[in-house]
PDB file of C-alpha atoms in Angstrom:
ATOM      1  CA  MET A  11      -0.450  -0.099   0.026  1.00  0.00           C
ATOM      2  CA  HIS A  12       2.999   2.451   0.621  1.00  0.00           C
ATOM      3  CA  GLU A  13       4.049   2.515  -3.418  1.00  0.00           C
ATOM      4  CA  ALA A  14      -0.215   3.211  -4.103  1.00  0.00           C
ATOM      5  CA  LEU A  15       0.124   6.703  -1.789  1.00  0.00           C
ATOM      6  CA  ALA A  16       3.071   7.715  -4.429  1.00  0.00           C
ATOM      7  CA  TYR A  17      -0.152   8.157  -7.371  1.00  0.00           C
ATOM      8  CA  LEU A  18      -1.509  10.363  -4.312  1.00  0.00           C
ATOM      9  CA  PRO A  19      -1.287  13.457  -7.258  1.00  0.00           C
ATOM     10  CA  GLN A  20      -3.403  10.779  -9.465  1.00  0.00           C
ATOM     11  CA  ILE A  21      -5.805   9.859  -7.841  1.00  0.00           C
ATOM     12  CA  LEU A  22      -6.882  12.895  -6.241  1.00  0.00           C
ATOM     13  CA  PRO A  23      -8.547  14.136  -8.897  1.00  0.00           C
ATOM     14  CA  ALA A  24     -10.706  10.544  -9.621  1.00  0.00           C
ATOM     15  CA  TYR A  25     -11.207  11.753  -5.818  1.00  0.00           C
ATOM     16  CA  ILE A  26     -12.601  15.189  -7.282  1.00  0.00           C
ATOM     17  CA  ALA A  27     -15.008  13.406  -9.736  1.00  0.00           C
ATOM     18  CA  TYR A  28     -16.019  11.331  -7.633  1.00  0.00           C
ATOM     19  CA  ILE A  29     -17.206  13.048  -4.631  1.00  0.00           C
ATOM     20  CA  ILE A  30     -18.813  15.677  -7.899  1.00  0.00           C
ATOM     21  CA  ALA A  31     -20.618  12.702  -9.549  1.00  0.00           C
ATOM     22  CA  VAL A  32     -21.675  11.200  -5.797  1.00  0.00           C
ATOM     23  CA  VAL A  33     -23.418  14.319  -4.052  1.00  0.00           C
ATOM     24  CA  SER A  34     -25.028  14.792  -7.176  1.00  0.00           C
ATOM     25  CA  PRO A  35     -28.936  13.744  -7.138  1.00  0.00           C
ATOM     26  CA  GLY A  36     -29.965  10.598  -9.524  1.00  0.00           C
ATOM     27  CA  PRO A  37     -31.967   7.712  -9.089  1.00  0.00           C
ATOM     28  CA  ALA A  38     -29.652   6.807  -5.552  1.00  0.00           C
ATOM     29  CA  ILE A  39     -29.700   9.462  -3.960  1.00  0.00           C
ATOM     30  CA  MET A  40     -33.295  10.235  -5.002  1.00  0.00           C
ATOM     31  CA  ALA A  41     -34.692   6.947  -3.114  1.00  0.00           C
ATOM     32  CA  ILE A  42     -32.276   8.257   0.004  1.00  0.00           C
ATOM     33  CA  VAL A  43     -33.888  11.833   0.499  1.00  0.00           C
ATOM     34  CA  SER A  44     -37.827  10.285  -0.425  1.00  0.00           C
ATOM     35  CA  THR A  45     -37.216   6.980   1.962  1.00  0.00           C
ATOM     36  CA  SER A  46     -35.639   9.584   4.394  1.00  0.00           C
ATOM     37  CA  MET A  47     -38.536  11.174   4.618  1.00  0.00           C
ATOM     38  CA  THR A  48     -41.619   8.918   4.509  1.00  0.00           C
ATOM     39  CA  GLN A  49     -40.487   6.236   6.270  1.00  0.00           C
ATOM     40  CA  GLY A  50     -37.670   7.619   8.415  1.00  0.00           C
ATOM     41  CA  ARG A  51     -34.019   7.770   9.779  1.00  0.00           C
ATOM     42  CA  LYS A  52     -34.290   3.839  10.344  1.00  0.00           C
ATOM     43  CA  ALA A  53     -34.706   2.850   6.267  1.00  0.00           C
ATOM     44  CA  GLY A  54     -33.513   5.828   4.829  1.00  0.00           C
ATOM     45  CA  MET A  55     -30.035   4.039   6.062  1.00  0.00           C
ATOM     46  CA  THR A  56     -31.269   0.689   5.522  1.00  0.00           C
ATOM     47  CA  ILE A  57     -31.764   1.904   1.647  1.00  0.00           C
ATOM     48  CA  SER A  58     -28.627   3.386   1.951  1.00  0.00           C
ATOM     49  CA  LEU A  59     -26.545   0.462   1.825  1.00  0.00           C
ATOM     50  CA  GLY A  60     -28.440  -0.831  -0.306  1.00  0.00           C
ATOM     51  CA  ILE A  61     -26.735   1.926  -2.856  1.00  0.00           C
ATOM     52  CA  PHE A  62     -23.441   1.610  -1.094  1.00  0.00           C
ATOM     53  CA  ALA A  63     -23.424  -2.170  -2.172  1.00  0.00           C
ATOM     54  CA  GLY A  64     -25.216  -1.147  -5.249  1.00  0.00           C
ATOM     55  CA  SER A  65     -21.960   1.223  -6.471  1.00  0.00           C
ATOM     56  CA  LEU A  66     -18.971  -0.835  -4.161  1.00  0.00           C
ATOM     57  CA  THR A  67     -20.563  -3.739  -7.079  1.00  0.00           C
ATOM     58  CA  TRP A  68     -19.625  -1.652  -9.774  1.00  0.00           C
ATOM     59  CA  ALA A  69     -16.331  -0.091  -8.239  1.00  0.00           C
ATOM     60  CA  CYS A  70     -14.800  -3.927  -8.115  1.00  0.00           C
ATOM     61  CA  ALA A  71     -16.719  -5.111 -11.583  1.00  0.00           C
ATOM     62  CA  ALA A  72     -14.529  -1.986 -13.205  1.00  0.00           C
ATOM     63  CA  ALA A  73     -11.197  -2.174 -11.072  1.00  0.00           C
ATOM     64  CA  LEU A  74     -11.519  -5.712 -12.102  1.00  0.00           C
ATOM     65  CA  GLY A  75     -12.132  -4.895 -16.174  1.00  0.00           C
ATOM     66  CA  LEU A  76     -15.743  -5.735 -16.513  1.00  0.00           C
ATOM     67  CA  ALA A  77     -17.067  -3.231 -18.097  1.00  0.00           C
ATOM     68  CA  THR A  78     -14.647  -4.177 -21.419  1.00  0.00           C
ATOM     69  CA  LEU A  79     -16.964  -8.197 -20.761  1.00  0.00           C
ATOM     70  CA  LEU A  80     -19.245  -6.029 -20.909  1.00  0.00           C
ATOM     71  CA  HIS A  81     -18.551  -4.580 -24.278  1.00  0.00           C
ATOM     72  CA  THR A  82     -17.917  -7.504 -25.401  1.00  0.00           C
ATOM     73  CA  TYR A  83     -21.204  -8.867 -25.131  1.00  0.00           C
ATOM     74  CA  ALA A  84     -23.050  -5.917 -25.826  1.00  0.00           C
ATOM     75  CA  ILE A  85     -27.257  -7.731 -25.128  1.00  0.00           C
ATOM     76  CA  ALA A  86     -25.831  -8.532 -21.557  1.00  0.00           C
ATOM     77  CA  LEU A  87     -25.057  -4.538 -21.449  1.00  0.00           C
ATOM     78  CA  GLU A  88     -28.641  -3.247 -23.287  1.00  0.00           C
ATOM     79  CA  ILE A  89     -30.686  -6.351 -20.707  1.00  0.00           C
ATOM     80  CA  LEU A  90     -29.550  -4.231 -17.689  1.00  0.00           C
ATOM     81  CA  LYS A  91     -29.931  -1.104 -18.878  1.00  0.00           C
ATOM     82  CA  VAL A  92     -34.227  -2.491 -20.276  1.00  0.00           C
ATOM     83  CA  PHE A  93     -34.272  -3.743 -17.185  1.00  0.00           C
ATOM     84  CA  GLY A  94     -32.867  -0.685 -14.426  1.00  0.00           C
ATOM     85  CA  GLY A  95     -35.631   1.476 -16.411  1.00  0.00           C
ATOM     86  CA  PHE A  96     -38.053  -0.353 -16.170  1.00  0.00           C
ATOM     87  CA  TYR A  97     -37.353  -0.861 -12.444  1.00  0.00           C
ATOM     88  CA  LEU A  98     -37.116   3.631 -12.451  1.00  0.00           C
ATOM     89  CA  LEU A  99     -40.766   3.449 -14.374  1.00  0.00           C
ATOM     90  CA  TYR A 100     -42.374   1.090 -12.016  1.00  0.00           C
ATOM     91  CA  LEU A 101     -40.809   3.941  -8.875  1.00  0.00           C
ATOM     92  CA  ALA A 102     -42.342   6.600 -11.005  1.00  0.00           C
ATOM     93  CA  TYR A 103     -45.456   4.516 -10.765  1.00  0.00           C
ATOM     94  CA  LYS A 104     -45.125   3.821  -7.644  1.00  0.00           C
ATOM     95  CA  ALA A 105     -44.221   8.059  -6.595  1.00  0.00           C
ATOM     96  CA  PHE A 106     -47.389   8.876  -8.499  1.00  0.00           C
ATOM     97  CA  ARG A 107     -49.735   6.314  -6.830  1.00  0.00           C
ATOM     98  CA  ALA A 108     -48.170   8.142  -3.752  1.00  0.00           C
ATOM     99  CA  VAL A 109     -49.183  11.820  -5.259  1.00  0.00           C
ATOM    100  CA  ARG A 110     -52.551  10.487  -5.655  1.00  0.00           C
ATOM    101  CA  SER A 111     -53.086   8.682  -2.335  1.00  0.00           C
ATOM    102  CA  ASP A 112     -55.388  11.481   0.827  1.00  0.00           C
ATOM    103  CA  HIS A 113     -52.652   9.934   3.060  1.00  0.00           C
ATOM    104  CA  ASP A 114     -50.258  12.315   5.175  1.00  0.00           C
ATOM    105  CA  LEU A 115     -46.968  10.632   5.760  1.00  0.00           C
ATOM    106  CA  PRO A 116     -47.203   6.333   6.050  1.00  0.00           C
ATOM    107  CA  THR A 117     -47.448   4.556   8.815  1.00  0.00           C
ATOM    108  CA  THR A 118     -47.383   1.451  10.532  1.00  0.00           C
ATOM    109  CA  LYS A 119     -51.687   1.423  10.142  1.00  0.00           C
ATOM    110  CA  THR A 120     -52.406   2.638   6.373  1.00  0.00           C
ATOM    111  CA  VAL A 121     -49.343   0.593   5.191  1.00  0.00           C
ATOM    112  CA  LYS A 122     -47.289  -2.575   5.646  1.00  0.00           C
ATOM    113  CA  ALA A 123     -43.323  -1.272   6.540  1.00  0.00           C
ATOM    114  CA  PRO A 124     -40.975  -2.751   4.203  1.00  0.00           C
ATOM    115  CA  THR A 125     -38.517  -5.316   5.317  1.00  0.00           C
ATOM    116  CA  PHE A 126     -34.349  -5.026   5.782  1.00  0.00           C
ATOM    117  CA  LYS A 127     -33.871  -7.170   3.051  1.00  0.00           C
ATOM    118  CA  SER A 128     -36.780  -5.859   0.999  1.00  0.00           C
ATOM    119  CA  LEU A 129     -35.465  -1.871   1.180  1.00  0.00           C
ATOM    120  CA  VAL A 130     -31.639  -3.150   1.016  1.00  0.00           C
ATOM    121  CA  LEU A 131     -32.643  -4.963  -2.651  1.00  0.00           C
ATOM    122  CA  ARG A 132     -34.542  -2.557  -3.416  1.00  0.00           C
ATOM    123  CA  GLY A 133     -31.449   0.427  -3.286  1.00  0.00           C
ATOM    124  CA  TYR A 134     -29.590  -2.415  -4.561  1.00  0.00           C
ATOM    125  CA  GLY A 135     -31.408  -3.168  -7.547  1.00  0.00           C
ATOM    126  CA  ILE A 136     -31.698   0.765  -8.464  1.00  0.00           C
ATOM    127  CA  HIS A 137     -27.695   1.010  -8.047  1.00  0.00           C
ATOM    128  CA  VAL A 138     -26.907  -2.407  -9.734  1.00  0.00           C
ATOM    129  CA  THR A 139     -29.432  -2.038 -13.017  1.00  0.00           C
ATOM    130  CA  ASN A 140     -28.032   1.217 -13.767  1.00  0.00           C
ATOM    131  CA  PRO A 141     -25.253   0.574 -16.269  1.00  0.00           C
ATOM    132  CA  LYS A 142     -24.159   3.756 -16.086  1.00  0.00           C
ATOM    133  CA  ALA A 143     -22.715   2.929 -12.944  1.00  0.00           C
ATOM    134  CA  ILE A 144     -19.960   1.064 -13.997  1.00  0.00           C
ATOM    135  CA  PHE A 145     -18.332   3.336 -16.705  1.00  0.00           C
ATOM    136  CA  ALA A 146     -18.317   6.291 -14.140  1.00  0.00           C
ATOM    137  CA  TRP A 147     -16.131   3.659 -11.550  1.00  0.00           C
ATOM    138  CA  LEU A 148     -14.701   2.602 -14.958  1.00  0.00           C
ATOM    139  CA  ALA A 149     -13.164   6.747 -15.686  1.00  0.00           C
ATOM    140  CA  ILE A 150     -12.872   7.290 -11.789  1.00  0.00           C
ATOM    141  CA  ILE A 151     -10.606   4.999 -11.774  1.00  0.00           C
ATOM    142  CA  ALA A 152      -8.782   4.984 -15.531  1.00  0.00           C
ATOM    143  CA  LEU A 153      -8.535   9.014 -14.096  1.00  0.00           C
ATOM    144  CA  GLY A 154      -6.281   7.678 -11.218  1.00  0.00           C
ATOM    145  CA  MET A 155      -4.621   4.897 -12.171  1.00  0.00           C
ATOM    146  CA  PRO A 156      -2.204   5.638 -15.281  1.00  0.00           C
ATOM    147  CA  GLN A 157      -0.384   3.067 -17.502  1.00  0.00           C
ATOM    148  CA  GLY A 158       2.164   0.820 -15.057  1.00  0.00           C
ATOM    149  CA  ALA A 159       0.215   1.717 -11.858  1.00  0.00           C
ATOM    150  CA  PRO A 160       0.122  -1.354  -9.296  1.00  0.00           C
ATOM    151  CA  ALA A 161      -3.107  -3.272  -8.328  1.00  0.00           C
ATOM    152  CA  SER A 162      -2.975  -0.634  -4.598  1.00  0.00           C
ATOM    153  CA  VAL A 163      -3.521   2.150  -6.669  1.00  0.00           C
ATOM    154  CA  ALA A 164      -7.089   0.265  -7.623  1.00  0.00           C
ATOM    155  CA  ALA A 165      -7.733  -0.741  -4.111  1.00  0.00           C
ATOM    156  CA  LEU A 166      -6.792   2.681  -2.629  1.00  0.00           C
ATOM    157  CA  ILE A 167      -8.925   4.070  -4.811  1.00  0.00           C
ATOM    158  CA  ILE A 168     -12.405   2.250  -4.723  1.00  0.00           C
ATOM    159  CA  GLY A 169     -11.253   2.117  -0.517  1.00  0.00           C
ATOM    160  CA  ILE A 170     -11.943   6.634  -0.574  1.00  0.00           C
ATOM    161  CA  CYS A 171     -13.888   6.286  -2.745  1.00  0.00           C
ATOM    162  CA  THR A 172     -16.237   3.531  -1.268  1.00  0.00           C
ATOM    163  CA  THR A 173     -15.209   4.879   2.256  1.00  0.00           C
ATOM    164  CA  THR A 174     -16.474   8.302   0.788  1.00  0.00           C
ATOM    165  CA  GLY A 175     -19.750   7.492  -0.388  1.00  0.00           C
ATOM    166  CA  PHE A 176     -20.623   5.637   2.547  1.00  0.00           C
ATOM    167  CA  LEU A 177     -20.524   8.407   4.907  1.00  0.00           C
ATOM    168  CA  VAL A 178     -22.689  10.995   1.664  1.00  0.00           C
ATOM    169  CA  PHE A 179     -25.558   8.645   1.426  1.00  0.00           C
ATOM    170  CA  MET A 180     -25.672   7.836   5.039  1.00  0.00           C
ATOM    171  CA  GLY A 181     -25.640  12.046   5.549  1.00  0.00           C
ATOM    172  CA  TYR A 182     -28.046  12.643   3.429  1.00  0.00           C
ATOM    173  CA  ALA A 183     -30.591   9.407   5.017  1.00  0.00           C
ATOM    174  CA  VAL A 184     -30.125  11.450   8.567  1.00  0.00           C
ATOM    175  CA  LEU A 185     -30.216  14.809   6.727  1.00  0.00           C
ATOM    176  CA  PHE A 186     -33.411  13.792   5.401  1.00  0.00           C
ATOM    177  CA  SER A 187     -35.313  11.950   8.516  1.00  0.00           C
ATOM    178  CA  THR A 188     -35.189  15.242  10.855  1.00  0.00           C
ATOM    179  CA  GLN A 189     -38.260  16.477  12.338  1.00  0.00           C
ATOM    180  CA  HIS A 190     -37.359  20.173   9.929  1.00  0.00           C
ATOM    181  CA  ALA A 191     -36.943  17.210   6.537  1.00  0.00           C
ATOM    182  CA  VAL A 192     -40.596  15.411   7.703  1.00  0.00           C
ATOM    183  CA  ASN A 193     -43.035  18.904   8.281  1.00  0.00           C
ATOM    184  CA  ILE A 194     -41.570  20.374   5.032  1.00  0.00           C
ATOM    185  CA  TYR A 195     -42.936  16.659   3.605  1.00  0.00           C
ATOM    186  CA  ARG A 196     -45.922  17.112   5.103  1.00  0.00           C
ATOM    187  CA  GLY A 197     -46.769  20.409   3.797  1.00  0.00           C
ATOM    188  CA  MET A 198     -45.966  19.096   0.282  1.00  0.00           C
ATOM    189  CA  ARG A 199     -46.260  16.150   0.322  1.00  0.00           C
ATOM    190  CA  ARG A 200     -47.788  15.766  -3.064  1.00  0.00           C
ATOM    191  CA  TRP A 201     -45.333  18.895  -4.708  1.00  0.00           C
ATOM    192  CA  ILE A 202     -42.433  16.165  -3.092  1.00  0.00           C
ATOM    193  CA  GLU A 203     -43.704  12.444  -4.768  1.00  0.00           C
ATOM    194  CA  GLY A 204     -44.851  14.643  -7.975  1.00  0.00           C
ATOM    195  CA  ALA A 205     -41.465  15.178  -8.294  1.00  0.00           C
ATOM    196  CA  MET A 206     -39.576  11.614  -7.429  1.00  0.00           C
ATOM    197  CA  ALA A 207     -42.371  10.517 -10.090  1.00  0.00           C
ATOM    198  CA  ALA A 208     -40.988  13.036 -12.780  1.00  0.00           C
ATOM    199  CA  PHE A 209     -37.750  12.552 -12.265  1.00  0.00           C
ATOM    200  CA  TYR A 210     -38.535   8.534 -12.036  1.00  0.00           C
ATOM    201  CA  GLY A 211     -40.140   8.800 -15.495  1.00  0.00           C
ATOM    202  CA  PHE A 212     -37.412  10.836 -17.143  1.00  0.00           C
ATOM    203  CA  ALA A 213     -34.136   9.057 -15.607  1.00  0.00           C
ATOM    204  CA  GLY A 214     -36.186   5.126 -16.792  1.00  0.00           C
ATOM    205  CA  VAL A 215     -37.350   6.686 -20.477  1.00  0.00           C
ATOM    206  CA  LYS A 216     -33.637   8.253 -21.109  1.00  0.00           C
ATOM    207  CA  LEU A 217     -31.731   4.818 -19.999  1.00  0.00           C
ATOM    208  CA  LEU A 218     -34.552   3.392 -21.937  1.00  0.00           C
ATOM    209  CA  THR A 219     -33.474   5.292 -25.237  1.00  0.00           C
ATOM    210  CA  SER A 220     -30.273   5.771 -24.301  1.00  0.00           C
ATOM    211  CA  GLN A 221     -27.056   4.698 -26.437  1.00  0.00           C
ATOM    212  CA  ILE A 222     -24.668   3.598 -24.285  1.00  0.00           C
TER     213      ILE A 222
END
């Protein structure tokens, strides 16, 4: 690992690129925000675990060169893209139904609380079915790992980036599960759920129609 520290000048730009990417609103962040505001901090942190696992999956895949394999077998990437697009449209449908609902915040009396497993799988599914994530990771590793660099450099990049990602995901869950955030949600529930529906719908259509 000591030899990897010599590559810090190359790793720093990759780390900055990752920070910009991870804090930017996307399907994963929007899922954390929505879950935290509607179902509480524990649920928000649980779905964050799934999203983190999905991010770690793509990070390792990029480091192992699986992006090249996906390029070779283009049909696998197309299947993943279609599955991810329809999954986002499904989330849009659920958010749209919430807009039409007369309920305020879900409670255990009105809506069955999602299980730990279902929340983790939902978060994992949102992130791992987005094939663009692996290309983002591939770019980050390529940026921070010049030709001839040892494997420990890739390990260091993945380590510091995924640790940062974990803290960011959990931070969003904590921030948007505060009473202030809940009060905002109560006052603007239909607008927020409508925005979520529109966002997921746009992201799903864009993924289905995009050329990757």
